[in-house]
Every structure is written in structure tokens, then in C-alpha cells.
């Protein structure tokens, strides 16, 4: 059994049944033996980007929680100790995305495998991040 944390774009693709998910990733997400988590950080990122016009959805943003429940995804709150992990995580070259770095902290702290297509995430493997794509 794997504990998977979906990066924000993967969450949106999973909800939208997008062909952007590779068959291997879709299989891992749908495997009933795996636990799939969605960070509160991703929800915050989606709501923030939609509120400033950087993200358009073809569904109501409030429906994300319903979709997560239907898909069997667990919602992961941000814990105070995970926040302090941010201080220990170095900022890698050309990677300033605070949302990504906070999700990385959660994955490392909870020993989750991050599911992300973002190649910059691989830079954090030497800091303990496990990734899947």
C-alpha cells in the first residue's frame, strides 16, 4: 500500500477525468490498496488562483470537497509542525512556489509519495521527498 499525496494539478486532472493523467498514474490513484490524500494547501491554492482570475474551472470550486469524497480521497489538514518544516526545506534554484514547497513539507513529514508532473519537485528527493510520475 502506498500513501499518495496529489499535487494540485493532479487533483484537478483526477476530478476532471483528464487524459493528462498517464495510465500508470490513473491506475495508482484508482488502486484501492493505495490511500490518496489531498492537502488543504491544494484547496487554498485553487481557491486563491480562481479568486484572482488565474484559474478557470468547469465546476463550482465548492464542489471539490464532494468530488474528493466521491473519489475516496482523504483531506489532509496542515499541521503546525509541518509548517515549521518549511524552515528546514531549502529553496531550490528557480523554485519559489510556496504552495509546492508546503506540500513537499507535508509529504516528507508524513512519508507520503507526491504525485506530480512538475519536474522541479524531483529536486527535493535529496531532502527526503518520494515522487511518482
Coordinates of N, CA, C and O in Angstrom, one line a residue:
X1 N 0.8 -1.2 0.0 CA 0.0 0.0 0.0 C 0.9 1.2 0.0 O 1.9 1.3 0.7
X2 N 0.5 2.2 -0.8 CA 1.2 3.5 -0.9 C 0.3 4.6 -0.4 O -0.9 4.5 -0.5
X3 N 0.9 5.6 0.2 CA 0.2 6.8 0.7 C 0.6 7.9 -0.3 O 1.7 8.3 -0.3
X4 N -0.4 8.2 -1.2 CA -0.1 9.2 -2.2 C -0.7 10.6 -1.9 O -1.8 10.7 -1.4
X5 N 0.1 11.6 -2.1 CA -0.4 13.0 -2.0 C -0.5 13.6 -3.4 O 0.6 13.6 -4.1
X6 N -1.6 14.0 -3.8 CA -1.8 14.6 -5.1 C -1.4 16.1 -5.1 O -1.8 16.8 -4.3
X7 N -0.5 16.4 -6.1 CA -0.2 17.8 -6.3 C -1.4 18.5 -6.8 O -2.3 17.8 -7.3
X8 N -1.5 19.8 -6.7 CA -2.7 20.5 -7.1 C -3.2 20.2 -8.5 O -4.4 19.9 -8.7
X9 N -2.3 20.2 -9.5 CA -2.7 20.0 -10.9 C -3.2 18.5 -11.0 O -4.1 18.3 -11.8
X10 N -2.6 17.6 -10.3 CA -3.0 16.2 -10.4 C -4.4 16.0 -9.8 O -5.3 15.3 -10.4
X11 N -4.7 16.7 -8.7 CA -6.1 16.7 -8.2 C -7.1 17.2 -9.2 O -8.1 16.6 -9.4
X12 N -6.8 18.3 -9.8 CA -7.7 18.9 -10.8 C -7.9 17.9 -12.0 O -9.0 17.8 -12.5
X13 N -6.8 17.3 -12.4 CA -6.9 16.3 -13.5 C -7.7 15.1 -13.1 O -8.5 14.6 -13.9
X14 N -7.5 14.7 -11.9 CA -8.3 13.5 -11.4 C -9.8 13.8 -11.3 O -10.6 12.9 -11.7
X15 N -10.1 15.0 -10.8 CA -11.5 15.4 -10.8 C -12.1 15.5 -12.2 O -13.2 15.1 -12.4
X16 N -11.3 16.1 -13.1 CA -11.8 16.3 -14.4 C -11.7 15.1 -15.3 O -12.1 15.2 -16.5
X17 N -11.3 14.0 -14.8 CA -11.1 12.8 -15.6 C -10.3 13.1 -16.9 O -10.6 12.7 -18.0
X18 N -9.2 13.8 -16.7 CA -8.4 14.3 -17.8 C -7.5 13.2 -18.4 O -7.0 12.4 -17.7
X19 N -7.3 13.4 -19.7 CA -6.3 12.5 -20.3 C -4.9 12.9 -20.1 O -4.0 12.3 -20.6
X20 N -4.7 14.0 -19.3 CA -3.4 14.4 -18.9 C -2.8 13.5 -17.9 O -1.6 13.5 -17.7
X21 N -3.6 12.7 -17.2 CA -3.0 11.7 -16.3 C -2.6 10.5 -17.1 O -3.3 10.0 -18.0
X22 N -1.4 10.1 -16.9 CA -0.9 8.9 -17.6 C -1.7 7.7 -17.1 O -2.2 7.7 -16.0
X23 N -1.8 6.6 -17.9 CA -2.5 5.4 -17.5 C -1.9 4.8 -16.2 O -2.6 4.4 -15.3
X24 N -0.6 4.9 -16.0 CA 0.1 4.4 -14.8 C -0.3 5.2 -13.6 O -0.6 4.6 -12.5
X25 N -0.4 6.5 -13.7 CA -0.8 7.4 -12.6 C -2.2 7.1 -12.3 O -2.6 7.0 -11.1
X26 N -3.1 7.1 -13.3 CA -4.5 6.9 -13.0 C -4.7 5.5 -12.3 O -5.5 5.4 -11.4
X27 N -4.0 4.5 -12.7 CA -4.1 3.2 -12.1 C -3.6 3.3 -10.6 O -4.3 2.7 -9.7
X28 N -2.6 4.0 -10.3 CA -2.1 4.2 -8.9 C -3.2 4.9 -8.1 O -3.4 4.5 -6.9
X29 N -3.8 6.0 -8.6 CA -4.8 6.7 -7.9 C -6.0 5.9 -7.7 O -6.6 6.0 -6.6
X30 N -6.4 5.1 -8.6 CA -7.6 4.3 -8.5 C -7.4 3.0 -7.8 O -8.4 2.3 -7.5
X31 N -6.2 2.6 -7.5 CA -5.9 1.3 -6.8 C -6.4 1.4 -5.4 O -6.0 2.2 -4.6
X32 N -7.4 0.6 -5.1 CA -8.0 0.6 -3.7 C -7.0 0.2 -2.6 O -7.3 0.4 -1.5
X33 N -5.9 -0.3 -3.0 CA -4.9 -0.6 -2.0 C -4.1 0.6 -1.5 O -3.4 0.6 -0.5
X34 N -4.2 1.7 -2.3 CA -3.4 2.9 -2.0 C -4.4 3.9 -1.3 O -5.6 3.9 -1.6
X35 N -3.8 4.7 -0.4 CA -4.6 5.8 0.2 C -4.1 7.1 -0.6 O -2.9 7.3 -0.8
X36 N -5.1 7.9 -0.9 CA -4.9 9.1 -1.7 C -5.3 10.3 -0.9 O -6.4 10.4 -0.4
X37 N -4.3 11.2 -0.7 CA -4.5 12.4 0.1 C -4.5 13.6 -0.7 O -3.8 13.7 -1.7
X38 N -5.3 14.6 -0.3 CA -5.4 15.9 -0.9 C -5.1 16.9 0.3 O -5.7 16.9 1.3
X39 N -4.1 17.8 0.1 CA -3.7 18.7 1.1 C -4.6 19.9 1.1 O -5.1 20.4 0.0
X40 N -4.8 20.5 2.3 CA -5.6 21.7 2.4 C -4.8 22.8 1.7 O -5.4 23.8 1.2
X41 N -3.5 22.6 1.5 CA -2.7 23.6 0.7 C -3.2 23.7 -0.7 O -3.3 24.7 -1.3
X42 N -3.5 22.5 -1.3 CA -4.0 22.5 -2.7 C -5.4 23.2 -2.8 O -5.6 23.9 -3.8
X43 N -6.2 23.0 -1.8 CA -7.5 23.7 -1.8 C -7.3 25.2 -1.8 O -8.0 25.9 -2.5
X44 N -6.4 25.6 -0.9 CA -6.1 27.0 -0.7 C -5.6 27.6 -2.1 O -6.0 28.6 -2.5
X45 N -4.7 26.8 -2.7 CA -4.1 27.3 -4.0 C -5.2 27.4 -5.0 O -5.2 28.4 -5.8
X46 N -6.1 26.5 -5.1 CA -7.1 26.5 -6.1 C -8.0 27.7 -5.9 O -8.3 28.5 -6.8
X47 N -8.5 27.9 -4.7 CA -9.4 29.0 -4.4 C -8.7 30.3 -4.6 O -9.3 31.3 -5.2
X48 N -7.4 30.5 -4.2 CA -6.7 31.7 -4.4 C -6.6 32.0 -5.9 O -6.9 33.1 -6.3
X49 N -6.1 31.0 -6.7 CA -5.9 31.3 -8.1 C -7.2 31.6 -8.8 O -7.3 32.4 -9.7
X50 N -8.3 30.9 -8.4 CA -9.6 31.2 -9.0 C -10.0 32.6 -8.7 O -10.5 33.4 -9.5
X51 N -9.8 33.0 -7.4 CA -10.3 34.4 -7.0 C -9.5 35.5 -7.6 O -10.1 36.6 -7.8
X52 N -8.3 35.3 -8.1 CA -7.6 36.3 -8.8 C -7.6 36.2 -10.3 O -6.9 36.9 -11.0
X53 N -8.4 35.2 -10.8 CA -8.5 35.1 -12.2 C -7.4 34.3 -12.9 O -7.4 34.3 -14.2
X54 N -6.6 33.5 -12.2 CA -5.5 32.7 -12.8 C -6.0 31.3 -13.1 O -5.2 30.5 -13.7
X55 N -7.2 30.9 -12.7 CA -7.6 29.6 -12.9 C -9.1 29.6 -13.2 O -9.9 30.2 -12.4
X56 N -9.5 28.9 -14.2 CA -10.9 28.7 -14.6 C -11.2 27.3 -14.4 O -10.5 26.4 -14.9
X57 N -12.4 27.0 -13.8 CA -12.8 25.6 -13.6 C -14.1 25.4 -14.3 O -14.9 26.4 -14.4
X58 N -14.4 24.2 -14.7 CA -15.7 23.9 -15.4 C -16.7 23.3 -14.4 O -17.6 22.7 -14.7
X59 N -16.4 23.6 -13.1 CA -17.3 23.2 -12.0 C -17.2 24.2 -10.9 O -16.2 25.0 -10.9
X60 N -18.1 24.2 -9.9 CA -18.0 25.2 -8.8 C -16.9 24.7 -7.9 O -16.8 23.6 -7.5
X61 N -16.1 25.7 -7.5 CA -14.9 25.4 -6.7 C -15.3 24.7 -5.4 O -14.6 23.8 -4.8
X62 N -16.5 25.0 -4.9 CA -17.0 24.4 -3.6 C -17.3 22.9 -3.8 O -17.4 22.2 -2.8
X63 N -17.4 22.5 -5.0 CA -17.7 21.1 -5.3 C -16.5 20.2 -5.2 O -16.6 18.9 -5.2
X64 N -15.3 20.8 -5.0 CA -14.1 20.0 -4.9 C -14.2 19.0 -3.8 O -13.8 17.8 -3.9
X65 N -14.7 19.4 -2.6 CA -14.8 18.5 -1.5 C -15.7 17.3 -1.8 O -15.4 16.2 -1.4
X66 N -16.8 17.6 -2.5 CA -17.7 16.5 -2.9 C -17.0 15.5 -3.8 O -17.1 14.3 -3.7
X67 N -16.2 16.0 -4.8 CA -15.5 15.2 -5.7 C -14.5 14.3 -5.0 O -14.3 13.1 -5.3
X68 N -13.8 15.0 -4.0 CA -12.8 14.2 -3.3 C -13.4 13.1 -2.5 O -12.9 12.0 -2.5
X69 N -14.6 13.3 -1.9 CA -15.3 12.3 -1.2 C -15.7 11.2 -2.1 O -15.5 10.0 -1.8
X70 N -16.3 11.5 -3.3 CA -16.7 10.5 -4.3 C -15.6 9.7 -4.8 O -15.7 8.5 -5.0
X71 N -14.4 10.3 -4.9 CA -13.2 9.5 -5.4 C -12.5 8.8 -4.3 O -11.5 8.1 -4.6
X72 N -12.9 9.0 -3.0 CA -12.3 8.3 -1.9 C -11.0 8.9 -1.5 O -10.1 8.3 -0.8
X73 N -10.8 10.2 -1.8 CA -9.6 10.9 -1.4 C -9.7 11.4 0.1 O -10.8 11.9 0.5
X74 N -8.7 11.4 0.8 CA -8.6 11.9 2.2 C -8.1 13.3 2.2 O -7.1 13.6 1.6
X75 N -8.8 14.2 2.9 CA -8.4 15.6 3.0 C -7.4 15.7 4.2 O -7.6 15.1 5.3
X76 N -6.3 16.3 3.9 CA -5.2 16.4 4.8 C -5.0 17.9 5.3 O -4.7 18.7 4.5
X77 N -5.3 18.1 6.6 CA -5.1 19.5 7.1 C -3.6 19.8 7.2 O -2.8 18.9 7.2
X78 N -3.3 21.0 7.3 CA -2.0 21.4 7.6 C -1.7 21.5 9.1 O -2.4 22.2 9.8
X79 N -0.8 20.7 9.5 CA -0.4 20.7 10.9 C 0.6 21.7 11.3 O 1.6 21.9 10.5
X80 N 0.6 22.2 12.5 CA 1.6 23.2 12.9 C 3.1 22.8 12.7 O 3.9 23.5 12.2
X81 N 3.3 21.5 13.1 CA 4.7 21.0 12.9 C 5.2 21.0 11.5 O 6.3 21.1 11.2
X82 N 4.2 20.7 10.6 CA 4.6 20.7 9.2 C 4.9 22.1 8.7 O 5.8 22.2 7.8
X83 N 4.3 23.1 9.3 CA 4.6 24.5 8.9 C 6.0 24.8 9.2 O 6.8 25.4 8.4
X84 N 6.5 24.3 10.4 CA 7.9 24.6 10.8 C 8.9 23.8 10.0 O 10.0 24.2 9.8
X85 N 8.4 22.7 9.3 CA 9.3 22.0 8.4 C 9.7 22.8 7.2 O 10.8 22.6 6.6
X86 N 8.9 23.9 6.9 CA 9.2 24.8 5.8 C 10.5 25.5 6.0 O 11.3 25.8 5.1
X87 N 10.9 25.8 7.3 CA 12.1 26.4 7.6 C 13.3 25.6 7.3 O 14.4 26.1 7.0
X88 N 13.2 24.3 7.4 CA 14.3 23.3 7.1 C 14.4 23.0 5.6 O 15.5 22.4 5.3
X89 N 13.4 23.2 4.9 CA 13.4 22.8 3.5 C 14.1 23.9 2.6 O 13.6 25.1 2.6
X90 N 15.2 23.6 2.0 CA 15.9 24.7 1.3 C 15.1 25.1 0.0 O 14.4 24.2 -0.6
X91 N 15.2 26.3 -0.4 CA 14.6 26.7 -1.6 C 15.6 26.4 -2.7 O 16.7 26.9 -2.8
X92 N 15.1 25.5 -3.6 CA 16.0 25.1 -4.7 C 16.0 26.2 -5.8 O 15.1 27.0 -5.9
X93 N 17.0 26.1 -6.6 CA 17.2 27.1 -7.7 C 15.9 27.1 -8.6 O 15.4 26.1 -9.0
X94 N 15.4 28.3 -8.9 CA 14.3 28.6 -9.8 C 13.0 27.9 -9.3 O 12.1 27.6 -10.1
X95 N 12.9 27.7 -8.0 CA 11.7 27.1 -7.4 C 11.2 27.9 -6.2 O 11.6 27.7 -5.1
X96 N 10.3 28.9 -6.5 CA 9.8 29.7 -5.4 C 8.4 29.5 -5.1 O 7.8 30.3 -4.3
X97 N 7.8 28.5 -5.6 CA 6.3 28.3 -5.4 C 6.1 27.8 -3.9 O 6.4 26.7 -3.6
X98 N 5.5 28.7 -3.1 CA 5.3 28.4 -1.7 C 4.3 27.3 -1.5 O 4.5 26.4 -0.6
X99 N 3.3 27.2 -2.4 CA 2.3 26.1 -2.3 C 3.0 24.7 -2.5 O 2.8 23.8 -1.7
X100 N 3.9 24.6 -3.5 CA 4.6 23.4 -3.8 C 5.5 23.0 -2.6 O 5.5 21.9 -2.2
X101 N 6.2 24.0 -2.1 CA 7.2 23.7 -1.0 C 6.4 23.3 0.3 O 6.9 22.4 1.0
X102 N 5.2 23.8 0.5 CA 4.5 23.4 1.7 C 4.0 22.0 1.5 O 4.0 21.2 2.4
X103 N 3.5 21.6 0.3 CA 3.1 20.3 0.0 C 4.2 19.3 0.2 O 4.1 18.2 0.7
X104 N 5.4 19.7 -0.3 CA 6.6 18.9 -0.1 C 6.9 18.6 1.3 O 7.2 17.5 1.7
X105 N 6.8 19.7 2.2 CA 7.0 19.5 3.6 C 6.0 18.5 4.2 O 6.4 17.7 5.0
X106 N 4.7 18.6 3.8 CA 3.7 17.6 4.3 C 4.1 16.2 3.8 O 4.0 15.3 4.6
X107 N 4.5 16.0 2.6 CA 4.9 14.7 2.1 C 6.1 14.1 2.9 O 6.1 13.0 3.3
X108 N 7.1 14.9 3.1 CA 8.3 14.5 3.8 C 7.9 14.1 5.2 O 8.3 13.1 5.8
X109 N 7.1 15.0 5.9 CA 6.8 14.8 7.3 C 5.9 13.5 7.5 O 6.0 12.9 8.6
X110 N 5.1 13.2 6.5 CA 4.2 12.1 6.7 C 4.5 10.8 5.9 O 3.8 9.9 5.8
X111 N 5.7 10.9 5.2 CA 6.2 9.8 4.4 C 5.2 9.4 3.3 O 5.0 8.3 3.0
X112 N 4.6 10.5 2.6 CA 3.8 10.3 1.5 C 4.6 10.4 0.2 O 5.6 11.0 0.2
X113 N 4.0 9.7 -0.8 CA 4.6 9.8 -2.1 C 3.9 10.9 -2.9 O 2.6 10.9 -3.0
X114 N 4.6 11.9 -3.3 CA 4.0 13.0 -4.1 C 3.7 12.7 -5.5 O 4.7 12.2 -6.2
X115 N 2.5 12.8 -6.0 CA 2.2 12.6 -7.4 C 2.1 13.9 -8.1 O 1.2 14.7 -7.8
X116 N 3.1 14.2 -8.9 CA 3.2 15.5 -9.6 C 3.9 15.3 -10.9 O 4.9 14.5 -11.0
X117 N 3.5 16.1 -11.8 CA 4.2 16.1 -13.1 C 5.3 17.2 -13.1 O 6.1 17.3 -14.1
X118 N 5.3 18.0 -12.1 CA 6.2 19.1 -12.0 C 7.6 18.6 -11.8 O 8.0 18.0 -10.8
X119 N 8.5 18.8 -12.8 CA 9.8 18.3 -12.8 C 10.7 18.9 -11.7 O 11.7 18.3 -11.2
X120 N 10.3 20.1 -11.3 CA 11.1 20.8 -10.2 C 11.0 20.1 -8.9 O 11.8 20.2 -8.0
X121 N 9.9 19.3 -8.7 CA 9.7 18.6 -7.4 C 10.9 17.5 -7.2 O 11.2 17.3 -6.1
X122 N 11.4 17.0 -8.3 CA 12.4 16.0 -8.2 C 13.7 16.5 -7.5 O 14.5 15.8 -6.9
X123 N 13.8 17.9 -7.5 CA 15.0 18.5 -6.9 C 15.0 18.3 -5.4 O 16.0 18.4 -4.7
X124 N 13.9 17.9 -4.8 CA 13.8 17.7 -3.4 C 13.9 16.2 -2.9 O 13.7 15.9 -1.7
X125 N 14.3 15.4 -3.8 CA 14.5 14.0 -3.5 C 15.6 13.8 -2.4 O 15.5 13.0 -1.5
X126 N 16.6 14.6 -2.6 CA 17.7 14.5 -1.6 C 17.4 15.1 -0.3 O 18.1 14.9 0.7
X127 N 16.2 15.7 -0.1 CA 15.7 16.2 1.1 C 14.6 15.2 1.7 O 14.0 15.5 2.7
X128 N 14.4 14.1 1.1 CA 13.5 13.0 1.6 C 12.2 12.9 0.9 O 11.4 12.1 1.3
X129 N 12.0 13.7 -0.2 CA 10.7 13.6 -0.9 C 10.7 12.3 -1.8 O 11.7 12.1 -2.6
X130 N 9.6 11.6 -1.7 CA 9.4 10.5 -2.7 C 8.4 11.0 -3.7 O 7.4 11.6 -3.4
X131 N 8.7 10.7 -5.0 CA 7.8 11.1 -6.0 C 7.3 10.1 -7.0 O 8.0 9.0 -7.1
X132 N 6.2 10.3 -7.6 CA 5.7 9.4 -8.6 C 5.2 10.2 -9.8 O 4.4 11.1 -9.6
X133 N 5.6 9.8 -11.0 CA 5.1 10.3 -12.2 C 5.6 9.5 -13.3 O 5.5 8.7 -13.9

